[in-house]
C-alpha positions as MATLAB code, in Angstrom:
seq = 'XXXXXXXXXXXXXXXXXXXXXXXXXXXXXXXXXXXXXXXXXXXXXXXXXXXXXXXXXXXXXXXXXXXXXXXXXXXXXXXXXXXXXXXXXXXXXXXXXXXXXXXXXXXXXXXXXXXXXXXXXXXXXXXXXXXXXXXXXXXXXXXXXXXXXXXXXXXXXXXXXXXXXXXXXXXXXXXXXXXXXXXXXXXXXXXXXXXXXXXXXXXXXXXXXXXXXXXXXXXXXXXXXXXXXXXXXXXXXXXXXXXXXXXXXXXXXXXXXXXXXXXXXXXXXXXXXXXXXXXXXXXXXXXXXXXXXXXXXXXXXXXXXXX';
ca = [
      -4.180  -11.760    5.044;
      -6.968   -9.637    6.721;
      -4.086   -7.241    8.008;
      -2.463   -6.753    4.768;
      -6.037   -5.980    3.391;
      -6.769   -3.636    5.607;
      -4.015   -1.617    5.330;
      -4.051   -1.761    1.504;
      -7.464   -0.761    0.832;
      -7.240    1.778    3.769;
      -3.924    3.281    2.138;
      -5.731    3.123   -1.407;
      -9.218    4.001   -0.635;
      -8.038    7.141    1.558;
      -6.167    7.744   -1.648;
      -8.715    8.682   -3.449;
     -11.171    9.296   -1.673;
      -8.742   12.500   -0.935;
      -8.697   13.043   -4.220;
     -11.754   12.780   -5.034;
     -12.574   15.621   -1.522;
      -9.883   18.095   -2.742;
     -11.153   18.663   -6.510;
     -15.040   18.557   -4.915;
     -14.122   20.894   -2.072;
     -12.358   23.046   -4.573;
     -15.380   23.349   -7.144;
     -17.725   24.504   -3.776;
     -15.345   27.301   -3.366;
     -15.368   28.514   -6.371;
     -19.143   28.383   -6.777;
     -19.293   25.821   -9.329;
     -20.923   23.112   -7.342;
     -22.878   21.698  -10.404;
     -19.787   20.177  -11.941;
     -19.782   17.977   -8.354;
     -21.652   15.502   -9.499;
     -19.838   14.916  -12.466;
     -16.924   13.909  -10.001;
     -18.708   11.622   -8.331;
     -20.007   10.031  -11.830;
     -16.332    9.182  -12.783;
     -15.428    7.795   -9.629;
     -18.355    5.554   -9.308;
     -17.846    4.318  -12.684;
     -13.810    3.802  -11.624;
     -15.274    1.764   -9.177;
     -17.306   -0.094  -11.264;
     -14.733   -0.934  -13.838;
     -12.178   -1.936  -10.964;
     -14.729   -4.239  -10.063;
     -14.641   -6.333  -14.102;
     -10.915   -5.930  -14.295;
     -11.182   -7.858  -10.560;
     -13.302  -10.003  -11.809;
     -11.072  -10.687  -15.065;
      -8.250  -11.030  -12.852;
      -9.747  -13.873  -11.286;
     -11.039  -15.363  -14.266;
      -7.168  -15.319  -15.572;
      -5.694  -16.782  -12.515;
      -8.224  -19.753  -12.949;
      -7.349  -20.172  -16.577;
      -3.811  -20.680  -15.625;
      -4.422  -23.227  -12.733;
      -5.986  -25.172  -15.559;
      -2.605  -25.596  -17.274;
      -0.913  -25.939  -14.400;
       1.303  -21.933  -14.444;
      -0.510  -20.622  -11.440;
       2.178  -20.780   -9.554;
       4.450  -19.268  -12.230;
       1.731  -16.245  -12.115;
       1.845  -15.697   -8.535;
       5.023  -15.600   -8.276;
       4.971  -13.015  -10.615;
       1.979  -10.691   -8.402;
       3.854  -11.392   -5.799;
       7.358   -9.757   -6.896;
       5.216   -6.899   -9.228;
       3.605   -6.084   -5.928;
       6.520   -5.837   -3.838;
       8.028   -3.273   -6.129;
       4.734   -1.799   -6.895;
       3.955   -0.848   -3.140;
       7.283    0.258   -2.755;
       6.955    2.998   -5.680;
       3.321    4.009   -4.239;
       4.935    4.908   -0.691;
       7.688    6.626   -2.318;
       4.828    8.851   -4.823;
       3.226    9.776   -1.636;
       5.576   11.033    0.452;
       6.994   12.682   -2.706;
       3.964   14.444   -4.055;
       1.860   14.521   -0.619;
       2.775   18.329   -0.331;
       1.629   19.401   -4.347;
      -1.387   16.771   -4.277;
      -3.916   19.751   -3.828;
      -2.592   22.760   -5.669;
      -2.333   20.049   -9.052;
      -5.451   18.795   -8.464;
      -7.079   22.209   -8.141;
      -4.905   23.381  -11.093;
      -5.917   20.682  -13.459;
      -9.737   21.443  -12.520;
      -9.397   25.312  -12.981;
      -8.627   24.479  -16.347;
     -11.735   22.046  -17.266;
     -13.682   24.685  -15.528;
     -12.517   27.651  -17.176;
     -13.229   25.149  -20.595;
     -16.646   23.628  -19.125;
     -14.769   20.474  -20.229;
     -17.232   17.894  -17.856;
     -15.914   14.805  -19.837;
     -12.814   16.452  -18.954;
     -13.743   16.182  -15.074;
     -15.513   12.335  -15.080;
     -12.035   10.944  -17.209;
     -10.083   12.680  -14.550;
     -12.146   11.420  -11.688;
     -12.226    8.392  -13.361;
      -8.536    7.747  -13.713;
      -7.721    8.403  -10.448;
     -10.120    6.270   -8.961;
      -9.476    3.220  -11.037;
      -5.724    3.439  -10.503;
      -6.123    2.415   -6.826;
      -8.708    0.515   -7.890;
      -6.341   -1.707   -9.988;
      -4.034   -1.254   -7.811;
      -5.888   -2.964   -4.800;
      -6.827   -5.531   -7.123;
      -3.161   -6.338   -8.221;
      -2.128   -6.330   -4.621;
      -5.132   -8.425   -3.186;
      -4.051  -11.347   -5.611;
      -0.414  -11.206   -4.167;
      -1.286  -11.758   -0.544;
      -4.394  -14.004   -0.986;
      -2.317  -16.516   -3.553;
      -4.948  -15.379   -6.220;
      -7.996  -15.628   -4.388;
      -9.182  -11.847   -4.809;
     -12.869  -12.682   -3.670;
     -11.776  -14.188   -0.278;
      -9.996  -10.303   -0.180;
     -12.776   -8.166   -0.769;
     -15.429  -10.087    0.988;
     -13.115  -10.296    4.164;
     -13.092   -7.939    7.096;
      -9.758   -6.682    6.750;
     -10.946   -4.413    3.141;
     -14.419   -3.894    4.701;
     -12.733   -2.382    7.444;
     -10.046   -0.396    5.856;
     -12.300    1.389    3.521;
     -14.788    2.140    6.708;
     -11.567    3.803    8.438;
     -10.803    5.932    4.811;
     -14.052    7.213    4.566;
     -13.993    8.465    8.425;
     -10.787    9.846    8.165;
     -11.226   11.632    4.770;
     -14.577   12.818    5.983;
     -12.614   14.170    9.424;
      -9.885   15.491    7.547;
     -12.789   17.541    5.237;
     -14.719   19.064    8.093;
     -11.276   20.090    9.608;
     -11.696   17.464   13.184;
      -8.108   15.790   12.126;
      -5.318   17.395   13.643;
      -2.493   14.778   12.092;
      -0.839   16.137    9.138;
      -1.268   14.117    6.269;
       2.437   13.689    5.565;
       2.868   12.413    9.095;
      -0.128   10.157    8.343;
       1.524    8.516    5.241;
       4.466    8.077    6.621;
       2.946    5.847    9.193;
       0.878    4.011    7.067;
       3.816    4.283    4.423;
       6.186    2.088    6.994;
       3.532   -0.427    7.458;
       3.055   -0.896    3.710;
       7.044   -1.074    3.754;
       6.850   -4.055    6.030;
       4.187   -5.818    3.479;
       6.354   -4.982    0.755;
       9.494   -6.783    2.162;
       7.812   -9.864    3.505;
       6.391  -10.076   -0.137;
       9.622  -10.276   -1.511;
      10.667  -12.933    0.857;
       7.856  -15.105   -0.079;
       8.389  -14.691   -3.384;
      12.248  -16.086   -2.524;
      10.783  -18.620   -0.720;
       8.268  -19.681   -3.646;
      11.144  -20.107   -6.321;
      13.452  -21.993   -4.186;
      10.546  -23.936   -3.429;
      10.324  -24.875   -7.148;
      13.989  -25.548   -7.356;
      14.255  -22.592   -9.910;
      17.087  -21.136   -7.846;
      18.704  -22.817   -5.005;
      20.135  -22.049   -1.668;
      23.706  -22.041   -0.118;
      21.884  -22.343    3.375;
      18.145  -23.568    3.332;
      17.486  -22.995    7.600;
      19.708  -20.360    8.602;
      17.660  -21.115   12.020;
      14.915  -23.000   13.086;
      13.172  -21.617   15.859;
       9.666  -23.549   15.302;
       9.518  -24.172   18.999;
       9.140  -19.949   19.547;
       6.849  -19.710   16.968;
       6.244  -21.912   14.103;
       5.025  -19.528   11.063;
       1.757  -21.311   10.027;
      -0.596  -23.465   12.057;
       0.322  -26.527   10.155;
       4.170  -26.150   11.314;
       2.619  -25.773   14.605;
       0.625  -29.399   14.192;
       4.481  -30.608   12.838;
       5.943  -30.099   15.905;
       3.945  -31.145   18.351;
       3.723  -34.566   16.485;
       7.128  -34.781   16.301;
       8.365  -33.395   19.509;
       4.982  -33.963   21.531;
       5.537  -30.578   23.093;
       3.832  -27.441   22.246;
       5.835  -24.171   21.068;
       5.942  -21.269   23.287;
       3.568  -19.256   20.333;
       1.021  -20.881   18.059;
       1.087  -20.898   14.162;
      -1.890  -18.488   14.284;
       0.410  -15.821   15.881;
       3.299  -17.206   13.276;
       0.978  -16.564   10.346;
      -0.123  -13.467   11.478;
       3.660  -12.076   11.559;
       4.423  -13.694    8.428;
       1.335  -11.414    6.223;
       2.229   -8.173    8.106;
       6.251   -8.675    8.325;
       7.610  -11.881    6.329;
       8.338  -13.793    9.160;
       9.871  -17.097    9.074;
      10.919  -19.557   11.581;
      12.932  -21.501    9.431;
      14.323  -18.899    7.000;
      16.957  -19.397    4.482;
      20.210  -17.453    3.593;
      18.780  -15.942    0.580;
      15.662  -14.937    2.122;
      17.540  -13.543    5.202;
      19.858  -11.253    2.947;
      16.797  -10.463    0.670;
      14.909   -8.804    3.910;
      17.877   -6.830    5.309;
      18.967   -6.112    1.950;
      15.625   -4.746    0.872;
      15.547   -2.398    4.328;
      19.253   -1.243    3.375;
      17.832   -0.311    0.156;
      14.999    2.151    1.261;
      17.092    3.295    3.993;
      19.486    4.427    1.284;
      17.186    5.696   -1.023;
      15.184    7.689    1.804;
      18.357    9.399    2.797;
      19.584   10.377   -0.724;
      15.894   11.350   -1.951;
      14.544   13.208    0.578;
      17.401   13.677    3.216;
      18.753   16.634    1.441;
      15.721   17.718    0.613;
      14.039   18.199    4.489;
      17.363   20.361    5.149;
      16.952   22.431    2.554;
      12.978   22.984    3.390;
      14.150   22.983    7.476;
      16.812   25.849    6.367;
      14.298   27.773    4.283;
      12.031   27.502    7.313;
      14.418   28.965    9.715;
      15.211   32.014    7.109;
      11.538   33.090    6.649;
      11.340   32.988   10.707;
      14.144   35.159   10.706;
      13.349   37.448    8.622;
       9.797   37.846   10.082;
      11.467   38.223   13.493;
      13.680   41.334   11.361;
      10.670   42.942    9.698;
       9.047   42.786   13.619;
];
């Protein structure tokens, strides 16, 4: 779980935080510093309300423990999630390139107005969307335990690392592109996404709502059984110890999906859902980096001409 956090609120803190550095750098350089702190106002107040709709989050998922539909709920995160960070790693590597010149745009124009309600609500809206976002995904990966999230290390520790790198990437110390940089971080978020998906397989065959033609396509508890409790199994039952603990098995399972006894449905679910991006990478933004790589070569050409 700590993994997962970290990555999240590292992906969705740096996020904004960006965000938040592009339209303040921008005002500096156009001599309009005083509308900075009006920036700052709407993302503190983002992070304030992401903080109540946490907390009213939380209070939800206990009211429906009480009537026995928790489970029915997290299922629910769990599959909203997957497809959610899916879509976020997709916006990113599709608007990573324009991020700056909107963001400046749309802040020339409450400038040029001296709209500053215009500037917190914008501010404001940015911020809270990864702030609702990192709510929505803490309650998939915790099972609806959002506090045991945020307190952790794993989000203390990926919004430390945003803040350094936005900070470095501000003062102009970071040589990694930031499209490089979210691609990166965009795989690992993949990897969360799928083994999401899987659990959320796993959860509704669990609850008989759909079935399976093969429950254990494998079993390879004695490698590495996925949770320390499968680990305690197995010893009691075959009085020897697997090569790898549960704690390394439940460590795999938050970052990747894995499972040592997986079944057909979950199997075909993972590659599937790899097939998928693949696919959609290639058709999306294959063509695309040609055309750019082509357009590239011409203006080097011509430059080499006009030399």
């Amino acid at each position: 779980m700590e993994v997962q956090a970290l990555l999240i609120t590292f992906r969705e803190a740096l996020e904004a935080l960006l965000i938040v550095g592009i339209i303040t750098s921008y005002l500096k350089r156009i001599d309009q510093s005083r509308y900075v702190k009006y920036v700052w106002l709407g993302a503190g107040l983002a992070v304030f309300a992401s903080a109540i709709v946490a907390l009213l989050f939380q209070v939800v998922l206990t009211g429906f423990s009480t009537m026995a539909s928790e489970i029915y709920l997290k299922v629910s995160i769990i599959f909203i999630s997957s497809i959610l960070l899916t879509q976020m790693v997709f916006w990113m590597a599709e608007h990573s390139k324009d991020i700056k010149s909107s963001m400046e745009g749309k802040m020339s124009k409450y400038v040029s107005k001296g709209d500053v309600f215009g500037m917190v609500m914008h501010s404001f809206l940015v911020v809270l969307r990864e702030g609702v976002e990192t709510v929505f995904f803490f309650a998939a990966i915790t099972g609806g335990n959002i506090g045991a999230a945020v307190q952790g290390w794993g989000a203390i520790t990926g919004l430390t690392i945003a803040a350094i790198v936005s900070y470095m990437f501000f003062k102009g110390t970071m040589r990694v592109p930031l499209k490089t940089f979210f691609k990166v971080t965009g795989a690992f978020i993949i990897l969360i996404a799928a083994g999401l998906l899987v659990q959320g397989i796993s959860m509704l065959q669990d609850l008989k709502i759909i079935g399976s033609v093969m429950p254990h396509v494998y079993d390879i508890t004695w490698f590495m059984p996925e949770h320390p409790i499968d680990h305690e199994h197995f010893v009691r039952d075959t009085g020897q110890e697997p090569i790898l603990s549960g704690d390394v098995g439940i460590f795999f399972k938050a970052l990747f999906g894995y499972s040592s006894m997986p079944s057909l449905e979950e199997v075909l679910a993972y590659i599937g859902y790899f097939v998928v991006i693949y696919l959609l990478v290639k058709t999306r933004y294959g063509a695309k980096e040609e055309k750019e790589e082509k357009n590239e070569k011409n203006e080097k050409v011509l430059e080499q001409q006009v030399m």
